[in-house]
Amino acid sequence: QVQLVESGGGLVQAGDSLRLSCSVSGRTGSVAAVGWFRQPPGKERQYVASISWSDGTTYYADSVKGRFTISRDNAKNTVYLQMNNLKPEDTAVYSCAADRSGYNWSRPYWGQGTQVTVSS
């Protein structure tokens, strides 16, 4: 099993920055990648960004490229999402997830989520 705990959400104004953290514990040796997803109010969950657990390769949704940065601290088993120039449309519950090796995101482990609200 892998456990994920997010932190760092909150209420900010448009243009502000926020950093989310995702602490990963348990069988981290089975983790291939960690990603951030978000679910805006009344909408489907969306992919935001992900990072390879082994080599740090990063991927981003077009909507956040240039504003969000995903990074990892393997010593702390923590993945971060630095969000700059936040917009009201970034308001959502942000969740981190761990992709299991060989599953290609078909059965990820999920954290509980953290609310990010951006006011205009």
Coordinates of C-alpha atoms in Angstrom, one line a residue:
Q1 CA 0.0 0.0 0.0
V2 CA 1.0 3.6 -0.6
Q3 CA -0.4 6.5 1.4
L4 CA -0.5 10.1 0.2
V5 CA -1.3 13.2 2.2
E6 CA -1.7 16.6 0.7
S7 CA -1.2 19.9 2.4
G8 CA -0.9 23.6 1.5
G9 CA -4.3 24.5 0.1
G10 CA -6.1 27.7 1.0
L11 CA -7.8 30.8 -0.2
V12 CA -5.7 33.2 -2.2
Q13 CA -6.3 36.1 -4.6
A14 CA -5.8 36.0 -8.4
G15 CA -2.1 36.5 -9.2
D16 CA -1.0 35.0 -5.9
S17 CA 1.2 31.9 -5.5
L18 CA 0.6 28.7 -3.5
R19 CA 2.7 25.6 -2.9
L20 CA 1.0 22.2 -2.4
S21 CA 2.8 19.3 -0.8
C22 CA 2.2 15.6 -1.2
S23 CA 3.8 13.3 1.3
V24 CA 4.2 9.8 0.0
S25 CA 4.7 6.8 2.4
G26 CA 4.4 3.1 2.5
R27 CA 5.6 0.9 -0.4
T28 CA 7.2 3.8 -2.3
G29 CA 9.4 1.3 -4.2
S30 CA 6.2 0.4 -6.2
V31 CA 5.6 4.0 -7.3
A32 CA 6.3 4.9 -10.9
A33 CA 5.1 8.5 -10.8
V34 CA 3.2 11.0 -8.7
G35 CA 0.7 13.3 -10.2
W36 CA -1.5 16.2 -9.3
F37 CA -5.1 16.3 -10.4
R38 CA -7.9 18.7 -9.7
Q39 CA -11.6 18.8 -9.6
P40 CA -13.2 22.2 -10.1
P41 CA -16.7 22.6 -8.7
G42 CA -19.3 20.8 -10.8
K43 CA -16.7 19.5 -13.2
E44 CA -14.8 16.3 -13.9
R45 CA -11.4 15.6 -12.4
Q46 CA -8.6 17.0 -14.5
Y47 CA -5.0 16.1 -14.9
V48 CA -2.6 18.9 -13.8
A49 CA 1.0 17.6 -13.8
S50 CA 3.1 14.5 -13.0
I51 CA 6.6 13.6 -12.3
S52 CA 8.5 10.4 -12.7
W53 CA 9.6 8.9 -9.3
S54 CA 12.8 7.6 -10.7
D55 CA 14.2 10.2 -13.0
G56 CA 12.2 13.3 -12.3
T57 CA 10.7 13.8 -15.8
T58 CA 7.8 16.2 -15.7
Y59 CA 4.6 16.6 -17.6
Y60 CA 2.0 19.3 -17.5
A61 CA -1.5 20.0 -18.8
D62 CA -1.5 22.9 -21.3
S63 CA -3.7 24.9 -19.0
V64 CA -0.9 25.2 -16.3
K65 CA 2.3 25.2 -18.4
G66 CA 4.4 28.1 -17.5
R67 CA 2.6 28.8 -14.2
F68 CA 2.8 25.6 -12.3
T69 CA 5.9 23.6 -11.5
I70 CA 6.0 20.0 -10.1
S71 CA 9.1 18.9 -8.3
R72 CA 10.1 16.1 -5.9
D73 CA 12.3 15.6 -2.9
N74 CA 13.1 12.0 -2.8
A75 CA 14.9 12.2 0.5
K76 CA 11.6 13.4 2.0
N77 CA 9.3 11.3 -0.3
T78 CA 7.5 14.5 -1.0
V79 CA 6.2 16.0 -4.3
Y80 CA 5.4 19.7 -4.6
L81 CA 3.2 21.7 -6.9
Q82 CA 4.3 25.3 -7.0
M83 CA 1.4 27.3 -8.4
N84 CA 2.1 30.9 -9.6
N85 CA -0.1 33.5 -11.1
L86 CA -3.2 31.7 -9.9
K87 CA -6.5 32.4 -11.7
P88 CA -10.1 32.0 -10.5
E89 CA -10.4 29.0 -12.9
D90 CA -7.7 27.2 -10.9
T91 CA -10.2 26.9 -8.0
A92 CA -10.6 23.2 -7.3
V93 CA -9.9 20.3 -5.0
Y94 CA -6.4 19.3 -5.7
S95 CA -5.4 15.7 -5.1
C96 CA -2.1 13.9 -5.6
A97 CA -2.0 10.3 -6.8
A98 CA 0.7 7.7 -7.2
D99 CA 0.9 5.6 -10.3
R100 CA 1.9 2.0 -9.6
S101 CA 4.7 0.5 -11.6
G102 CA 3.2 -1.2 -14.7
Y103 CA -0.3 0.1 -14.3
N104 CA 0.0 3.3 -16.3
W105 CA -2.4 5.2 -14.1
S106 CA -5.1 2.6 -14.3
R107 CA -5.2 2.0 -10.5
P108 CA -3.5 4.9 -8.7
Y109 CA -3.4 5.5 -5.0
W110 CA -5.1 8.7 -4.1
G111 CA -4.7 11.3 -1.4
Q112 CA -7.6 12.9 0.3
G113 CA -7.4 16.2 -1.5
T114 CA -6.9 19.8 -0.5
Q115 CA -9.0 22.8 -1.4
V116 CA -7.6 25.7 -3.4
T117 CA -9.8 28.7 -3.9
V118 CA -8.7 31.7 -6.0
S119 CA -10.8 34.8 -5.6
S120 CA -10.9 37.5 -8.4

